[in-house]
Each structure stands twice: as C-alpha cells, then as structure tokens.
PDB file of C-alpha atoms and ligand atoms in Angstrom:
ATOM      1  CA  UNK A   1       0.000   0.000   0.000  1.00 90.00           C
ATOM      2  CA  UNK A   2       1.055   3.579  -0.621  1.00 94.00           C
ATOM      3  CA  UNK A   3      -0.270   5.808   2.143  1.00 96.00           C
ATOM      4  CA  UNK A   4      -0.165   9.586   2.385  1.00 97.00           C
ATOM      5  CA  UNK A   5      -1.727  11.636   5.112  1.00 97.00           C
ATOM      6  CA  UNK A   6      -2.192  15.041   6.678  1.00 98.00           C
ATOM      7  CA  UNK A   7      -3.200  15.876  10.245  1.00 98.00           C
ATOM      8  CA  UNK A   8      -3.954  19.390  11.476  1.00 97.00           C
ATOM      9  CA  UNK A   9      -4.923  20.395  15.047  1.00 96.00           C
ATOM     10  CA  UNK A  10      -8.251  22.156  15.519  1.00 94.00           C
ATOM     11  CA  UNK A  11      -6.560  25.111  17.212  1.00 90.00           C
ATOM     12  CA  UNK A  12      -2.958  26.221  17.572  1.00 87.00           C
ATOM     13  CA  UNK A  13      -3.065  26.266  21.388  1.00 87.00           C
ATOM     14  CA  UNK A  14      -4.221  22.660  21.905  1.00 87.00           C
ATOM     15  CA  UNK A  15      -2.495  19.318  21.212  1.00 90.00           C
ATOM     16  CA  UNK A  16      -3.636  17.376  18.179  1.00 95.00           C
ATOM     17  CA  UNK A  17      -5.583  14.466  19.670  1.00 95.00           C
ATOM     18  CA  UNK A  18      -5.817  12.640  16.323  1.00 97.00           C
ATOM     19  CA  UNK A  19      -3.170  10.072  15.464  1.00 98.00           C
ATOM     20  CA  UNK A  20      -2.387   8.306  12.200  1.00 98.00           C
ATOM     21  CA  UNK A  21       0.358   5.822  11.407  1.00 98.00           C
ATOM     22  CA  UNK A  22       1.137   3.264   8.730  1.00 97.00           C
ATOM     23  CA  UNK A  23       3.373   0.282   8.131  1.00 96.00           C
ATOM     24  CA  UNK A  24       3.666  -1.463   4.752  1.00 93.00           C
ATOM     25  CA  UNK A  25       0.457  -3.439   5.367  1.00 96.00           C
ATOM     26  CA  UNK A  26      -1.474  -1.712   8.196  1.00 98.00           C
ATOM     27  CA  UNK A  27      -2.893   1.804   8.541  1.00 98.00           C
ATOM     28  CA  UNK A  28      -4.498   3.119  11.726  1.00 98.00           C
ATOM     29  CA  UNK A  29      -6.281   6.381  12.461  1.00 98.00           C
ATOM     30  CA  UNK A  30      -7.483   7.350  15.931  1.00 98.00           C
ATOM     31  CA  UNK A  31      -9.366  10.383  17.153  1.00 97.00           C
ATOM     32  CA  UNK A  32      -8.960  10.964  20.866  1.00 95.00           C
ATOM     33  CA  UNK A  33     -12.155  12.037  22.588  1.00 87.00           C
ATOM     34  CA  UNK A  34     -11.279  15.276  24.307  1.00 64.00           C
ATOM     35  CA  UNK A  35     -13.005  16.529  27.398  1.00 69.00           C
ATOM     36  CA  UNK A  36     -13.501  20.291  27.261  1.00 64.00           C
ATOM     37  CA  UNK A  37     -10.686  22.255  28.975  1.00 65.00           C
ATOM     38  CA  UNK A  38     -10.996  22.282  32.760  1.00 69.00           C
ATOM     39  CA  UNK A  39     -13.004  19.062  33.008  1.00 74.00           C
ATOM     40  CA  UNK A  40     -11.442  16.435  35.306  1.00 83.00           C
ATOM     41  CA  UNK A  41     -10.549  13.092  33.634  1.00 86.00           C
ATOM     42  CA  UNK A  42      -8.792  11.050  36.343  1.00 88.00           C
ATOM     43  CA  UNK A  43      -5.775  10.612  33.990  1.00 90.00           C
ATOM     44  CA  UNK A  44      -2.456  12.441  34.261  1.00 89.00           C
ATOM     45  CA  UNK A  45      -1.451  11.572  30.669  1.00 93.00           C
ATOM     46  CA  UNK A  46      -4.217  13.158  28.605  1.00 91.00           C
ATOM     47  CA  UNK A  47      -6.154  12.338  25.478  1.00 93.00           C
ATOM     48  CA  UNK A  48      -3.348  13.002  22.946  1.00 94.00           C
ATOM     49  CA  UNK A  49      -1.089  10.570  24.818  1.00 95.00           C
ATOM     50  CA  UNK A  50      -3.834   7.968  24.858  1.00 96.00           C
ATOM     51  CA  UNK A  51      -4.545   8.198  21.110  1.00 97.00           C
ATOM     52  CA  UNK A  52      -0.843   8.031  20.199  1.00 98.00           C
ATOM     53  CA  UNK A  53      -0.045   5.133  22.517  1.00 98.00           C
ATOM     54  CA  UNK A  54      -3.104   3.123  21.535  1.00 98.00           C
ATOM     55  CA  UNK A  55      -2.488   3.761  17.834  1.00 98.00           C
ATOM     56  CA  UNK A  56       1.130   2.630  18.099  1.00 98.00           C
ATOM     57  CA  UNK A  57       0.217  -0.495  20.071  1.00 98.00           C
ATOM     58  CA  UNK A  58      -2.574  -1.389  17.640  1.00 98.00           C
ATOM     59  CA  UNK A  59      -0.318  -0.863  14.604  1.00 98.00           C
ATOM     60  CA  UNK A  60       2.279  -3.184  16.114  1.00 97.00           C
ATOM     61  CA  UNK A  61      -0.206  -5.844  17.193  1.00 97.00           C
ATOM     62  CA  UNK A  62      -2.155  -5.887  13.908  1.00 98.00           C
ATOM     63  CA  UNK A  63       1.071  -6.205  11.909  1.00 97.00           C
ATOM     64  CA  UNK A  64       2.625  -8.827  14.160  1.00 96.00           C
ATOM     65  CA  UNK A  65      -0.366 -11.171  14.160  1.00 92.00           C
ATOM     66  CA  UNK A  66      -1.827 -11.082  10.621  1.00 91.00           C
ATOM     67  CA  UNK A  67      -4.019 -14.135  11.212  1.00 91.00           C
ATOM     68  CA  UNK A  68      -5.755 -12.646  14.258  1.00 95.00           C
ATOM     69  CA  UNK A  69      -8.851 -10.586  13.509  1.00 97.00           C
ATOM     70  CA  UNK A  70      -8.259  -6.833  13.701  1.00 98.00           C
ATOM     71  CA  UNK A  71     -10.796  -6.581  16.540  1.00 98.00           C
ATOM     72  CA  UNK A  72      -8.748  -9.039  18.623  1.00 98.00           C
ATOM     73  CA  UNK A  73      -5.572  -7.051  17.959  1.00 98.00           C
ATOM     74  CA  UNK A  74      -7.387  -3.892  19.067  1.00 98.00           C
ATOM     75  CA  UNK A  75      -8.591  -5.599  22.251  1.00 98.00           C
ATOM     76  CA  UNK A  76      -4.983  -6.503  23.082  1.00 98.00           C
ATOM     77  CA  UNK A  77      -3.857  -2.929  22.454  1.00 98.00           C
ATOM     78  CA  UNK A  78      -6.609  -1.541  24.729  1.00 97.00           C
ATOM     79  CA  UNK A  79      -5.553  -3.980  27.440  1.00 96.00           C
ATOM     80  CA  UNK A  80      -1.910  -2.853  27.162  1.00 96.00           C
ATOM     81  CA  UNK A  81      -2.944   0.783  27.460  1.00 95.00           C
ATOM     82  CA  UNK A  82      -4.760   0.124  30.707  1.00 91.00           C
ATOM     83  CA  UNK A  83      -1.435  -1.141  32.102  1.00 93.00           C
ATOM     84  CA  UNK A  84       0.518   1.798  30.645  1.00 95.00           C
ATOM     85  CA  UNK A  85      -1.695   4.301  32.500  1.00 95.00           C
ATOM     86  CA  UNK A  86      -0.339   2.915  35.767  1.00 91.00           C
ATOM     87  CA  UNK A  87      -1.894   2.963  39.206  1.00 90.00           C
ATOM     88  CA  UNK A  88      -1.971   6.753  39.526  1.00 90.00           C
ATOM     89  CA  UNK A  89      -4.745   7.106  36.920  1.00 93.00           C
ATOM     90  CA  UNK A  90      -8.374   6.434  37.821  1.00 92.00           C
ATOM     91  CA  UNK A  91      -9.532   4.298  34.911  1.00 91.00           C
ATOM     92  CA  UNK A  92     -13.058   4.090  36.305  1.00 89.00           C
ATOM     93  CA  UNK A  93     -13.488   7.864  35.839  1.00 87.00           C
ATOM     94  CA  UNK A  94     -16.350   8.755  33.454  1.00 82.00           C
ATOM     95  CA  UNK A  95     -14.017  11.044  31.465  1.00 83.00           C
ATOM     96  CA  UNK A  96     -11.043   8.680  31.229  1.00 89.00           C
ATOM     97  CA  UNK A  97      -9.451   9.150  27.759  1.00 93.00           C
ATOM     98  CA  UNK A  98     -11.001   7.306  24.832  1.00 94.00           C
ATOM     99  CA  UNK A  99     -10.538   7.226  21.069  1.00 96.00           C
ATOM    100  CA  UNK A 100     -12.339   6.320  17.887  1.00 96.00           C
ATOM    101  CA  UNK A 101     -10.460   3.853  15.700  1.00 98.00           C
ATOM    102  CA  UNK A 102     -10.370   3.178  11.958  1.00 98.00           C
ATOM    103  CA  UNK A 103      -7.907   0.732  10.457  1.00 98.00           C
ATOM    104  CA  UNK A 104      -7.120  -1.317   7.372  1.00 98.00           C
ATOM    105  CA  UNK A 105      -4.771  -4.248   6.910  1.00 98.00           C
ATOM    106  CA  UNK A 106      -3.683  -5.887   3.690  1.00 97.00           C
ATOM    107  CA  UNK A 107      -3.479  -9.634   4.161  1.00 94.00           C
ATOM    108  CA  UNK A 108      -2.665 -11.570   0.992  1.00 92.00           C
ATOM    109  CA  UNK A 109      -5.255 -10.594  -1.611  1.00 95.00           C
ATOM    110  CA  UNK A 110      -7.705  -9.045   0.858  1.00 97.00           C
ATOM    111  CA  UNK A 111      -8.099  -5.733   2.578  1.00 98.00           C
ATOM    112  CA  UNK A 112      -9.562  -6.043   6.070  1.00 98.00           C
ATOM    113  CA  UNK A 113     -11.081  -3.021   7.777  1.00 98.00           C
ATOM    114  CA  UNK A 114     -12.283  -1.985  11.216  1.00 98.00           C
ATOM    115  CA  UNK A 115     -14.267   1.068  12.321  1.00 98.00           C
ATOM    116  CA  UNK A 116     -15.158   1.888  15.922  1.00 96.00           C
ATOM    117  CA  UNK A 117     -17.055   5.103  16.730  1.00 93.00           C
ATOM    118  CA  UNK A 118     -17.168   8.134  14.470  1.00 89.00           C
ATOM    119  CA  UNK A 119     -14.120   8.003  12.233  1.00 94.00           C
ATOM    120  CA  UNK A 120     -15.028   7.160   8.634  1.00 97.00           C
ATOM    121  CA  UNK A 121     -13.529   4.691   6.211  1.00 98.00           C
ATOM    122  CA  UNK A 122     -14.268   5.201   2.515  1.00 98.00           C
ATOM    123  CA  UNK A 123     -13.677   2.303   0.139  1.00 98.00           C
ATOM    124  CA  UNK A 124     -13.043   3.361  -3.460  1.00 98.00           C
ATOM    125  CA  UNK A 125     -14.551   0.312  -5.137  1.00 97.00           C
ATOM    126  CA  UNK A 126     -13.885  -0.242  -8.850  1.00 96.00           C
ATOM    127  CA  UNK A 127     -16.857   0.236 -11.197  1.00 91.00           C
ATOM    128  CA  UNK A 128     -19.300   1.384  -8.537  1.00 94.00           C
ATOM    129  CA  UNK A 129     -19.979   4.168  -6.043  1.00 96.00           C
ATOM    130  CA  UNK A 130     -17.679   4.537  -3.021  1.00 97.00           C
ATOM    131  CA  UNK A 131     -18.717   2.699   0.129  1.00 97.00           C
ATOM    132  CA  UNK A 132     -18.471   4.717   3.359  1.00 97.00           C
ATOM    133  CA  UNK A 133     -18.184   2.541   6.450  1.00 97.00           C
ATOM    134  CA  UNK A 134     -19.555   4.572   9.336  1.00 94.00           C
ATOM    135  CA  UNK A 135     -20.416   3.543  12.863  1.00 92.00           C
ATOM    136  CA  UNK A 136     -23.415   5.803  13.519  1.00 89.00           C
ATOM    137  CA  UNK A 137     -24.146   4.790  17.133  1.00 91.00           C
ATOM    138  CA  UNK A 138     -22.245   7.765  18.565  1.00 85.00           C
ATOM    139  CA  UNK A 139     -23.888  10.181  16.104  1.00 84.00           C
ATOM    140  CA  UNK A 140     -27.384   8.923  16.984  1.00 87.00           C
ATOM    141  CA  UNK A 141     -26.828   9.360  20.733  1.00 88.00           C
ATOM    142  CA  UNK A 142     -25.111  12.702  20.141  1.00 85.00           C
ATOM    143  CA  UNK A 143     -28.067  14.029  18.105  1.00 84.00           C
ATOM    144  CA  UNK A 144     -30.450  13.261  20.950  1.00 83.00           C
ATOM    145  CA  UNK A 145     -28.311  15.220  23.471  1.00 86.00           C
ATOM    146  CA  UNK A 146     -26.925  18.240  21.643  1.00 84.00           C
ATOM    147  CA  UNK A 147     -29.985  20.410  20.898  1.00 83.00           C
ATOM    148  CA  UNK A 148     -29.290  22.898  23.705  1.00 83.00           C
ATOM    149  CA  UNK A 149     -25.590  23.276  22.766  1.00 84.00           C
ATOM    150  CA  UNK A 150     -26.340  23.638  19.055  1.00 84.00           C
ATOM    151  CA  UNK A 151     -28.858  26.425  19.686  1.00 84.00           C
ATOM    152  CA  UNK A 152     -26.105  28.648  21.151  1.00 86.00           C
ATOM    153  CA  UNK A 153     -23.358  30.549  19.267  1.00 84.00           C
ATOM    154  CA  UNK A 154     -20.178  28.429  19.030  1.00 80.00           C
ATOM    155  CA  UNK A 155     -17.437  29.807  21.299  1.00 79.00           C
ATOM    156  CA  UNK A 156     -19.762  31.828  23.578  1.00 85.00           C
ATOM    157  CA  UNK A 157     -19.596  31.197  27.381  1.00 87.00           C
ATOM    158  CA  UNK A 158     -23.135  29.742  27.277  1.00 89.00           C
ATOM    159  CA  UNK A 159     -22.086  27.372  24.504  1.00 86.00           C
ATOM    160  CA  UNK A 160     -18.998  26.284  26.476  1.00 84.00           C
ATOM    161  CA  UNK A 161     -21.185  25.518  29.522  1.00 85.00           C
ATOM    162  CA  UNK A 162     -23.679  23.593  27.406  1.00 85.00           C
ATOM    163  CA  UNK A 163     -20.799  21.684  25.814  1.00 83.00           C
ATOM    164  CA  UNK A 164     -19.550  20.568  29.254  1.00 81.00           C
ATOM    165  CA  UNK A 165     -23.059  19.378  30.172  1.00 83.00           C
ATOM    166  CA  UNK A 166     -23.346  17.599  26.823  1.00 84.00           C
ATOM    167  CA  UNK A 167     -19.961  15.863  27.307  1.00 80.00           C
ATOM    168  CA  UNK A 168     -21.059  14.708  30.748  1.00 79.00           C
ATOM    169  CA  UNK A 169     -24.342  13.256  29.497  1.00 84.00           C
ATOM    170  CA  UNK A 170     -22.624  11.629  26.499  1.00 83.00           C
ATOM    171  CA  UNK A 171     -20.143   9.939  28.847  1.00 81.00           C
ATOM    172  CA  UNK A 172     -22.927   7.997  30.526  1.00 84.00           C
ATOM    173  CA  UNK A 173     -23.724   6.255  27.190  1.00 88.00           C
ATOM    174  CA  UNK A 174     -20.107   5.253  26.532  1.00 88.00           C
ATOM    175  CA  UNK A 175     -19.407   1.533  26.208  1.00 91.00           C
ATOM    176  CA  UNK A 176     -22.890   0.471  27.214  1.00 89.00           C
ATOM    177  CA  UNK A 177     -25.440  -1.621  25.336  1.00 89.00           C
ATOM    178  CA  UNK A 178     -27.867   0.766  23.736  1.00 88.00           C
ATOM    179  CA  UNK A 179     -25.197   3.511  23.831  1.00 90.00           C
ATOM    180  CA  UNK A 180     -22.023   3.682  21.731  1.00 92.00           C
ATOM    181  CA  UNK A 181     -18.697   1.860  21.805  1.00 95.00           C
ATOM    182  CA  UNK A 182     -15.261   3.428  21.707  1.00 95.00           C
ATOM    183  CA  UNK A 183     -11.702   2.393  22.618  1.00 96.00           C
ATOM    184  CA  UNK A 184     -11.026   3.308  26.235  1.00 94.00           C
ATOM    185  CA  UNK A 185     -10.187   0.957  29.112  1.00 93.00           C
ATOM    186  CA  UNK A 186     -12.456  -2.028  28.364  1.00 94.00           C
ATOM    187  CA  UNK A 187     -10.987  -4.451  25.769  1.00 96.00           C
ATOM    188  CA  UNK A 188     -14.514  -5.806  25.170  1.00 96.00           C
ATOM    189  CA  UNK A 189     -15.334  -2.601  23.235  1.00 96.00           C
ATOM    190  CA  UNK A 190     -13.209  -3.881  20.306  1.00 97.00           C
ATOM    191  CA  UNK A 191     -15.718  -6.664  19.593  1.00 97.00           C
ATOM    192  CA  UNK A 192     -18.346  -3.985  18.873  1.00 96.00           C
ATOM    193  CA  UNK A 193     -16.348  -2.501  15.960  1.00 97.00           C
ATOM    194  CA  UNK A 194     -17.677  -2.729  12.399  1.00 97.00           C
ATOM    195  CA  UNK A 195     -15.373  -5.073  10.497  1.00 98.00           C
ATOM    196  CA  UNK A 196     -15.176  -6.630   7.065  1.00 97.00           C
ATOM    197  CA  UNK A 197     -12.916  -7.388   4.145  1.00 97.00           C
ATOM    198  CA  UNK A 198     -12.820  -7.017   0.362  1.00 97.00           C
ATOM    199  CA  UNK A 199     -10.566  -8.492  -2.307  1.00 97.00           C
ATOM    200  CA  UNK A 200      -7.938  -5.897  -3.172  1.00 97.00           C
ATOM    201  CA  UNK A 201      -8.558  -6.385  -6.888  1.00 96.00           C
ATOM    202  CA  UNK A 202     -11.996  -4.781  -6.402  1.00 97.00           C
ATOM    203  CA  UNK A 203     -10.509  -1.672  -4.831  1.00 97.00           C
ATOM    204  CA  UNK A 204      -8.718   1.347  -6.211  1.00 96.00           C
ATOM    205  CA  UNK A 205      -7.977   3.037  -2.902  1.00 98.00           C
ATOM    206  CA  UNK A 206      -9.218   3.550   0.642  1.00 98.00           C
ATOM    207  CA  UNK A 207      -9.465   6.700   2.753  1.00 98.00           C
ATOM    208  CA  UNK A 208      -9.546   7.003   6.536  1.00 98.00           C
ATOM    209  CA  UNK A 209     -10.911  10.254   7.950  1.00 98.00           C
ATOM    210  CA  UNK A 210     -11.359  11.589  11.450  1.00 97.00           C
ATOM    211  CA  UNK A 211     -14.680  13.385  11.938  1.00 94.00           C
ATOM    212  CA  UNK A 212     -12.847  16.719  11.786  1.00 95.00           C
ATOM    213  CA  UNK A 213     -12.034  15.888   8.132  1.00 97.00           C
ATOM    214  CA  UNK A 214     -15.106  13.870   7.114  1.00 97.00           C
ATOM    215  CA  UNK A 215     -17.342  16.810   8.081  1.00 96.00           C
ATOM    216  CA  UNK A 216     -16.813  18.335   4.623  1.00 97.00           C
ATOM    217  CA  UNK A 217     -19.160  15.551   3.429  1.00 97.00           C
ATOM    218  CA  UNK A 218     -21.150  14.224   6.367  1.00 93.00           C
ATOM    219  CA  UNK A 219     -21.727  17.444   8.369  1.00 92.00           C
ATOM    220  CA  UNK A 220     -21.365  20.298   5.882  1.00 95.00           C
ATOM    221  CA  UNK A 221     -22.653  18.447   2.810  1.00 96.00           C
ATOM    222  CA  UNK A 222     -20.318  20.484   0.579  1.00 97.00           C
ATOM    223  CA  UNK A 223     -19.255  17.473  -1.453  1.00 97.00           C
ATOM    224  CA  UNK A 224     -19.901  13.733  -1.668  1.00 98.00           C
ATOM    225  CA  UNK A 225     -17.644  10.746  -1.060  1.00 98.00           C
ATOM    226  CA  UNK A 226     -16.822  10.405  -4.787  1.00 98.00           C
ATOM    227  CA  UNK A 227     -15.563  13.974  -4.962  1.00 98.00           C
ATOM    228  CA  UNK A 228     -13.760  13.669  -1.623  1.00 98.00           C
ATOM    229  CA  UNK A 229     -11.868  10.664  -3.027  1.00 98.00           C
ATOM    230  CA  UNK A 230     -11.070  12.674  -6.160  1.00 98.00           C
ATOM    231  CA  UNK A 231      -9.661  15.541  -4.060  1.00 98.00           C
ATOM    232  CA  UNK A 232      -7.532  13.052  -2.118  1.00 98.00           C
ATOM    233  CA  UNK A 233      -6.285  11.375  -5.316  1.00 98.00           C
ATOM    234  CA  UNK A 234      -5.602  14.554  -7.289  1.00 98.00           C
ATOM    235  CA  UNK A 235      -4.515  17.063  -4.644  1.00 98.00           C
ATOM    236  CA  UNK A 236      -3.787  15.017  -1.521  1.00 98.00           C
ATOM    237  CA  UNK A 237      -5.039  14.869   2.076  1.00 98.00           C
ATOM    238  CA  UNK A 238      -3.835  18.388   2.960  1.00 98.00           C
ATOM    239  CA  UNK A 239      -6.126  19.906   0.308  1.00 98.00           C
ATOM    240  CA  UNK A 240      -9.162  18.090   1.718  1.00 98.00           C
ATOM    241  CA  UNK A 241      -8.403  19.562   5.153  1.00 98.00           C
ATOM    242  CA  UNK A 242      -7.799  23.008   3.651  1.00 98.00           C
ATOM    243  CA  UNK A 243     -11.334  22.890   2.225  1.00 98.00           C
ATOM    244  CA  UNK A 244     -12.722  21.892   5.642  1.00 97.00           C
ATOM    245  CA  UNK A 245     -10.978  24.861   7.249  1.00 96.00           C
ATOM    246  CA  UNK A 246     -12.220  27.237   4.544  1.00 97.00           C
ATOM    247  CA  UNK A 247     -15.804  26.112   5.236  1.00 96.00           C
ATOM    248  CA  UNK A 248     -15.322  26.509   9.006  1.00 95.00           C
ATOM    249  CA  UNK A 249     -13.814  29.969   8.566  1.00 94.00           C
ATOM    250  CA  UNK A 250     -16.945  30.983   6.665  1.00 95.00           C
ATOM    251  CA  UNK A 251     -19.127  29.974   9.656  1.00 92.00           C
ATOM    252  CA  UNK A 252     -17.083  30.703  12.793  1.00 89.00           C
ATOM    253  CA  UNK A 253     -20.111  30.861  15.114  1.00 87.00           C
ATOM    254  CA  UNK A 254     -21.785  27.702  13.884  1.00 87.00           C
ATOM    255  CA  UNK A 255     -24.888  29.409  12.499  1.00 88.00           C
ATOM    256  CA  UNK A 256     -24.941  27.432   9.256  1.00 93.00           C
ATOM    257  CA  UNK A 257     -23.436  24.244  10.697  1.00 92.00           C
ATOM    258  CA  UNK A 258     -23.942  23.996  14.490  1.00 84.00           C
ATOM    259  CA  UNK A 259     -21.011  22.133  16.032  1.00 82.00           C
ATOM    260  CA  UNK A 260     -19.200  21.575  19.325  1.00 75.00           C
ATOM    261  CA  UNK A 261     -15.922  23.146  18.196  1.00 79.00           C
ATOM    262  CA  UNK A 262     -15.504  25.742  15.439  1.00 84.00           C
ATOM    263  CA  UNK A 263     -12.643  23.566  14.114  1.00 89.00           C
ATOM    264  CA  UNK A 264     -11.760  20.050  15.219  1.00 91.00           C
ATOM    265  CA  UNK A 265      -8.524  18.112  14.808  1.00 95.00           C
ATOM    266  CA  UNK A 266      -8.640  16.883  11.226  1.00 97.00           C
ATOM    267  CA  UNK A 267      -6.791  13.892   9.805  1.00 98.00           C
ATOM    268  CA  UNK A 268      -7.072  12.298   6.374  1.00 98.00           C
ATOM    269  CA  UNK A 269      -5.191   9.230   5.171  1.00 98.00           C
ATOM    270  CA  UNK A 270      -5.323   8.128   1.544  1.00 98.00           C
ATOM    271  CA  UNK A 271      -4.028   4.665   0.608  1.00 98.00           C
ATOM    272  CA  UNK A 272      -3.545   3.410  -2.909  1.00 96.00           C
ATOM    273  CA  UNK A 273      -3.664  -0.366  -3.145  1.00 90.00           C
TER     274      UNK A 273
HETATM  275 ZN1   ZN B   1      -3.434   8.040  32.389  1.00 72.24          ZN
END
C-alpha cells in the first residue's frame, strides 16, 4: 500500500488528539475524545497521549499477528494501554481518555477493515460508487443530546457551559449496550467494531478520515464521497483539510453548521492499493 496523510490540530493552542500511522500493510487512524478544557478526567497523561499510545500499540499488534482478527488485535492494544496508564490514573473515571479507531490491513489478496465510533472509512470500489463505512451509534446518541448546545453561538460562554453538560451526558452512554462503543479501558469494546474485508482487486484506494475531516461531506454536505476521493487522489489529504478549514472559517459561530468546536482536529489518510 502507498499511504499519504495530513493531520492538522483544531486550534494552535491545543495538542492534536488525532493520530495516524502506517506500516507497509497496516494503517491506523485514531481520534482521541477530548473533554472540554478544565473538566477532570482522572488521567495524568491526557487524550493526545492515549490516542498516540493506543495507535502505536494497535499498529504493532495488527502487523505482528496477521491471522488474528483486527478486533482481537485492538482488544490486546486496549488492554496494554490500561497497564501503561499505571496505578496513579483512575480508569473508572467517566471522562477517562477514549478514542475512535479506523484501520485497514492488507493480508494476501484481501483488505480487512475496522471502524469503531465516528471516524469514517471510505472504500473506493472499482466500477461502482464509493462505500463509506460509518459507525453511527455515537452520532445517533449525540443528536439526541446536543440540541441545547447547538442552539447557542459556538465559542460563547453559554455554549462552552452547554458543551460541558453535553460531554457529561454523552459519557454515561459510553461503552454500554444501547449507547455507543469506543476504545477506552475495556478491551470488550473492540468486539463492537464494524469489520469486514474485500478483495484488493476490487478496490482502487481507501481513505480514513477523522470526523474533523469527514465533516466536509457528512456534516457540511459540501461534497460527496466520490468527490472527496477525487480531491484526495488529485490534490492530496492536505487539500481536503484546507477545504474543511475554509468552510469553518466561513461559519465561525456555527450558524450554518452547528457544532461543538468551530474547528476540530482533522486527519485524512489516503491509501492506494
Ligand atoms: Zn493516564
């Protein structure tokens, strides 16, 4: 596989909590779930640390054990992270760091994929429309909780307060049946990922996008997956993110597109097979 990627933090004064990495046969993309500034998490390491460490562990495990399902490799990586936190972190805390995960692995003539929570994987299938693999459980819960936050101007003190309340309520649905599943401290979450595989000779390429990048299509509706793949192929991942930022800059207060953060960390990976 030939992978190229770009990753841009949502704001210059905060760490990028997305993480992407690739080996010759595995690509992983994680989006750390950030608690709003000032909210206690029980962890001294932080969300960016969690996403990077989990991504690195998953990349290693998925590459080292090609016959194990990707979900099993992810479960092992989540288990290792719990140990890496150490005793000083309270892993039972509602806001303990978590991350969405998207990954692909080339094994022989197949491409396996895994999607957990709201990162998006887009398969560029030959002779047909692209297939977007999206885990919509988080989005469905989120929609039912965010009305109050979305009614307020993004960045205002009222919006920040509503965002804290929203994050708190959302946390109670995390890794529960009937809620949504995300990588955090419970290895069992990995079994709830969407997984599948396709023969590589049916595929032209595959894209992995954090929700800060996929929003050009699935939140803003400014283009479709076919055109997003064309931008990635012709101009590269950085251009896709530039277009996201241009849209956000045209709507800084979230009047056209209500959202939690004016700009989110945005990562796009494009892999040619
Ligand atoms: Zn920790």
